[in-house]
PDB file of C-alpha atoms in Angstrom:
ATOM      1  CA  UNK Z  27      -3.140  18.345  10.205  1.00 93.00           C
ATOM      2  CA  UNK Z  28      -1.640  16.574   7.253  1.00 95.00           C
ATOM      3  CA  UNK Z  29      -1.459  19.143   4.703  1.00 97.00           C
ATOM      4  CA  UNK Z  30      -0.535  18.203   0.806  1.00 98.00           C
ATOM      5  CA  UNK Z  31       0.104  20.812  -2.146  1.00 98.00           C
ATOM      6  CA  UNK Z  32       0.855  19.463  -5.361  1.00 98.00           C
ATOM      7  CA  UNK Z  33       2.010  22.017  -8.369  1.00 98.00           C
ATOM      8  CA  UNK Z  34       3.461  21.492 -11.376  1.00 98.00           C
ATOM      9  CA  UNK Z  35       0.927  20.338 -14.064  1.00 98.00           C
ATOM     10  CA  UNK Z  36      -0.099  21.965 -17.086  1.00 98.00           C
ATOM     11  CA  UNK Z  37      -0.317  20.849 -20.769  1.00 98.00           C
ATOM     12  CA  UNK Z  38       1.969  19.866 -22.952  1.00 98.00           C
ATOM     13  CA  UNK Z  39       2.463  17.858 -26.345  1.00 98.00           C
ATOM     14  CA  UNK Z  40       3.414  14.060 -26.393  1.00 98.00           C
ATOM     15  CA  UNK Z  41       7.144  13.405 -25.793  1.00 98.00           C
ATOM     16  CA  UNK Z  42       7.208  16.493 -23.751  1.00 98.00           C
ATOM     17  CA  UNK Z  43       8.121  16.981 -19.848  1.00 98.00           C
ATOM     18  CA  UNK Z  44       6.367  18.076 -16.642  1.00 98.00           C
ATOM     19  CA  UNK Z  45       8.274  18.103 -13.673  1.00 98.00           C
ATOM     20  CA  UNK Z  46       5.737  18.246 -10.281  1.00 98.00           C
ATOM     21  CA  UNK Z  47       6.271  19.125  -6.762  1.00 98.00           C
ATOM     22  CA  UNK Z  48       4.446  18.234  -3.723  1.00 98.00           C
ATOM     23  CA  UNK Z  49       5.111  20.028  -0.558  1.00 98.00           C
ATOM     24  CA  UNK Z  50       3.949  18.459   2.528  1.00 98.00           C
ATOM     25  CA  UNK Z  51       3.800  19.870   5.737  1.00 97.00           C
ATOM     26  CA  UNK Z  52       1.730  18.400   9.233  1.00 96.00           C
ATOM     27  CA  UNK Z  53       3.419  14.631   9.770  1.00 96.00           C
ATOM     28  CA  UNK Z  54       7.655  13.907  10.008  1.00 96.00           C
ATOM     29  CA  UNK Z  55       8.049  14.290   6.309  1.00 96.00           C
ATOM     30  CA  UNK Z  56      11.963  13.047   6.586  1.00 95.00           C
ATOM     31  CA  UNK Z  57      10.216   9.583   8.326  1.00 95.00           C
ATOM     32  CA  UNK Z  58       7.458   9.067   6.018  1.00 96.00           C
ATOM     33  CA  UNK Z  59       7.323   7.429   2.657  1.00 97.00           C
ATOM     34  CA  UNK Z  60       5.366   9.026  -0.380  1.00 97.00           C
ATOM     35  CA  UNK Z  61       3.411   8.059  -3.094  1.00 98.00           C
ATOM     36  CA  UNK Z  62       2.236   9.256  -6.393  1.00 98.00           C
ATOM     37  CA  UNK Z  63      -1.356   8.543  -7.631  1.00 98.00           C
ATOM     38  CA  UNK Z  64      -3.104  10.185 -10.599  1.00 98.00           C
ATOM     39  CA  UNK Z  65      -6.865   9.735 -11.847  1.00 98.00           C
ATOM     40  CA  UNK Z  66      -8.068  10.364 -14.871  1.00 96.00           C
ATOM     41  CA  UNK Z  67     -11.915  11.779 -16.178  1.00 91.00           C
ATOM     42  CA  UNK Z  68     -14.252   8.347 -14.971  1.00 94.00           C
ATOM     43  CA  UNK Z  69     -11.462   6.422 -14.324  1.00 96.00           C
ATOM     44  CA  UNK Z  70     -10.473   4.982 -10.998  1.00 96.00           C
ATOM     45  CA  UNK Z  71      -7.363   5.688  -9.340  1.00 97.00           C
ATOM     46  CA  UNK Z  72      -4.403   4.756 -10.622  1.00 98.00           C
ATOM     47  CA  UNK Z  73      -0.953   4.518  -8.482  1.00 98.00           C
ATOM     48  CA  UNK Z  74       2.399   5.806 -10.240  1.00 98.00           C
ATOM     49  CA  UNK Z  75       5.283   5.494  -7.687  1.00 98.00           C
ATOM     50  CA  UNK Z  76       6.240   5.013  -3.419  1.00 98.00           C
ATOM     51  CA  UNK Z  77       9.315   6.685  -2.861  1.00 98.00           C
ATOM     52  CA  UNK Z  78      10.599   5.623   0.817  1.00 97.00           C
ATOM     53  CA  UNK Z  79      11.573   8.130   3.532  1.00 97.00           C
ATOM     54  CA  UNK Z  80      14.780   8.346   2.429  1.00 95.00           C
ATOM     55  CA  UNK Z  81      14.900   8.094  -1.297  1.00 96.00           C
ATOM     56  CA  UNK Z  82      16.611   5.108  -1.213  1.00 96.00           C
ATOM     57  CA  UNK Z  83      13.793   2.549  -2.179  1.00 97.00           C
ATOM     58  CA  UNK Z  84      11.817   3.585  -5.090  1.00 98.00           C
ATOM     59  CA  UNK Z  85       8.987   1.414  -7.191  1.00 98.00           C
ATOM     60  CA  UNK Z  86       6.913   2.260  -9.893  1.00 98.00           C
ATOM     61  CA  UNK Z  87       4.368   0.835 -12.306  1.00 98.00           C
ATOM     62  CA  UNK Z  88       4.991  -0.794 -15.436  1.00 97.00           C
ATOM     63  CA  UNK Z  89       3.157   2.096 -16.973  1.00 97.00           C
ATOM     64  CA  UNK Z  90       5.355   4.875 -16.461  1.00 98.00           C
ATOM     65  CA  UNK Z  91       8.991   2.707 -15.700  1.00 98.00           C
ATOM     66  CA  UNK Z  92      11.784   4.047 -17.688  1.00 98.00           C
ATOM     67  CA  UNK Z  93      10.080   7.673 -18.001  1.00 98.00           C
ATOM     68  CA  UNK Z  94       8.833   9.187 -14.442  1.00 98.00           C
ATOM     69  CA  UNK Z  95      11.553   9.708 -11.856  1.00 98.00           C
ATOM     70  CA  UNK Z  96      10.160  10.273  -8.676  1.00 98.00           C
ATOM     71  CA  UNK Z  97      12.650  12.192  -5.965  1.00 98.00           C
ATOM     72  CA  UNK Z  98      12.531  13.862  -2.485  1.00 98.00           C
ATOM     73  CA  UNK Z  99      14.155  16.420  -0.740  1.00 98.00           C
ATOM     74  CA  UNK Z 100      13.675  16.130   3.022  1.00 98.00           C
ATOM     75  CA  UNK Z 101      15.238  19.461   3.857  1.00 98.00           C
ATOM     76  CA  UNK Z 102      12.569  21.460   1.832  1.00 98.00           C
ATOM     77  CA  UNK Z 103       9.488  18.838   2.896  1.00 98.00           C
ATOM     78  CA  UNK Z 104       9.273  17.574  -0.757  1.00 98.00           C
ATOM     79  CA  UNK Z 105       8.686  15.511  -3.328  1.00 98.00           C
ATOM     80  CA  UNK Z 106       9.109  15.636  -6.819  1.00 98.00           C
ATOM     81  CA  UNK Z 107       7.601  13.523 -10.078  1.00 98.00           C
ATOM     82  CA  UNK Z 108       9.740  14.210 -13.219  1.00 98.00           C
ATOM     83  CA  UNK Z 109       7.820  13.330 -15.587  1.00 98.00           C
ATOM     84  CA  UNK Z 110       9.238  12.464 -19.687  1.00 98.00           C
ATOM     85  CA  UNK Z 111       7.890  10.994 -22.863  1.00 98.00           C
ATOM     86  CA  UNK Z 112       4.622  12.097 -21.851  1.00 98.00           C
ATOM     87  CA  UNK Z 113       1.816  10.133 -23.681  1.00 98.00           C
ATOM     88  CA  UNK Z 114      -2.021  10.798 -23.833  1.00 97.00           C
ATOM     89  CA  UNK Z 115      -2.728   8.038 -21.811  1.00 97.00           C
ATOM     90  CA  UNK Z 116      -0.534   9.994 -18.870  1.00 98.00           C
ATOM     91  CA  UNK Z 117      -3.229  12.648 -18.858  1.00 98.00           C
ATOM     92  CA  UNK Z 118      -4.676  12.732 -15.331  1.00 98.00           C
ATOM     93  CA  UNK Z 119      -4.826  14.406 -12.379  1.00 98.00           C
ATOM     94  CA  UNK Z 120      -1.775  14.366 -10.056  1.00 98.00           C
ATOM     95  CA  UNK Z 121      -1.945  13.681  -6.235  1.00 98.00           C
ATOM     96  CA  UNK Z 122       0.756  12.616  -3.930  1.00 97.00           C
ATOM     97  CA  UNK Z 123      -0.395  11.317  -0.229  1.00 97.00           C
ATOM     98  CA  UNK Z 124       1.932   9.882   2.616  1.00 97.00           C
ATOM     99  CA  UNK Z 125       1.904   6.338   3.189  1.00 95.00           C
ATOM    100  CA  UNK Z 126       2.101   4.673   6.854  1.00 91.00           C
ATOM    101  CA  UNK Z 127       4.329   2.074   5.930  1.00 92.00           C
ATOM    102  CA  UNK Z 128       6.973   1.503   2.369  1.00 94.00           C
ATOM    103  CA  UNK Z 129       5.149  -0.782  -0.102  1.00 93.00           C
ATOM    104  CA  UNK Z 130       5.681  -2.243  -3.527  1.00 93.00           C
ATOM    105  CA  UNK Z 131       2.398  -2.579  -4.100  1.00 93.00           C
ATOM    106  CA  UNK Z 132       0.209  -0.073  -5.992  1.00 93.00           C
ATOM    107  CA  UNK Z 133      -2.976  -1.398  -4.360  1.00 93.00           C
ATOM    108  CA  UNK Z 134      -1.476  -1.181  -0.781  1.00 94.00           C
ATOM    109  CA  UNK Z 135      -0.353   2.319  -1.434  1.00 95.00           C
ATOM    110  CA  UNK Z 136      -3.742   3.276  -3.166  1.00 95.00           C
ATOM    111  CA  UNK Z 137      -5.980   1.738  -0.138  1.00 93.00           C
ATOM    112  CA  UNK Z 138      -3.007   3.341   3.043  1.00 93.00           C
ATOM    113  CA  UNK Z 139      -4.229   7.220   1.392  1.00 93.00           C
ATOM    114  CA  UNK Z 140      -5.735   9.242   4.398  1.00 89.00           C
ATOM    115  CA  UNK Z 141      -5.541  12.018   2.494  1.00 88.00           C
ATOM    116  CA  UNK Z 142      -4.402  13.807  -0.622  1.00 87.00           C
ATOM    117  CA  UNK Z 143      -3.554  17.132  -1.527  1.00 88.00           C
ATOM    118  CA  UNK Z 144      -5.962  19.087  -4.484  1.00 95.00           C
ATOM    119  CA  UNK Z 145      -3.982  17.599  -7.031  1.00 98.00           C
ATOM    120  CA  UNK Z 146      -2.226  19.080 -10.235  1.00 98.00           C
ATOM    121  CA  UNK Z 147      -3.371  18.579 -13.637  1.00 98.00           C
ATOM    122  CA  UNK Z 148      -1.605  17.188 -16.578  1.00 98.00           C
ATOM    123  CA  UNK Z 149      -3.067  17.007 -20.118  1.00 98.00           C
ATOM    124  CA  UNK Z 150      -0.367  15.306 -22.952  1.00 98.00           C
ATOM    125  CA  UNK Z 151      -2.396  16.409 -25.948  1.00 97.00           C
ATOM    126  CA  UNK Z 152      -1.287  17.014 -30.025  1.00 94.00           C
TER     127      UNK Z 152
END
């Protein structure tokens, strides 16, 4: 059973920093490539970043390029979303999922979710 724990979130001021985790446990962690996904209050979701299984391939989207910094450690079965400059608009909740396949698209990555962990919140507020 595919099991996803996401931690991390909490609230902070614009400009500030959030650094998330996402252990993941129930599939070959080490083979799999990772994605980051958040959804905010009557929005849809919204992807962030794929990571590949090895860290080596990494895409984001235009909204959060230059600021999130998505990682993994394969030894420990996790991922992690640095997350800087925060803005407003990055309020959300925070999921990560495993992908079947490495994609560069957002909508691939969004529709390949199975499943997803609770999720973490982050609020960027003044």
């Amino acid at each position: 059973e595919v099991q996803l724990v996401e931690s991390g979130g909490g609230s902070v001021q614009p400009g500030g920093s959030l650094r998330l985790s996402c252990v993941a446990s129930g599939f070959p962690f080490d083979n799999t490539a990772m994605t980051w996904v958040r959804q905010a209050p009557g929005k849809e979701l919204e992807w962030v970043t794929n990571i590949n299984r090895d860290g080596g391939t990494i895409f984001y989207a235009d909204s959060v390029k230059g600021r999130f910094v998505v990682s993994r450690d394969n030894a420990k079965n996790t991922t992690y979303l640095q997350m800087n400059d925060l803005k407003i608009e990055d309020t959300a909740m925070y999921y990560c999922a495993n992908l079947p396949w490495m994609t560069n698209s957002g909508d691939l990555a969004i529709g390949a979710i199975q499943s997803r962990g609770q999720g973490t919140q982050v609020t960027v507020s003044s």
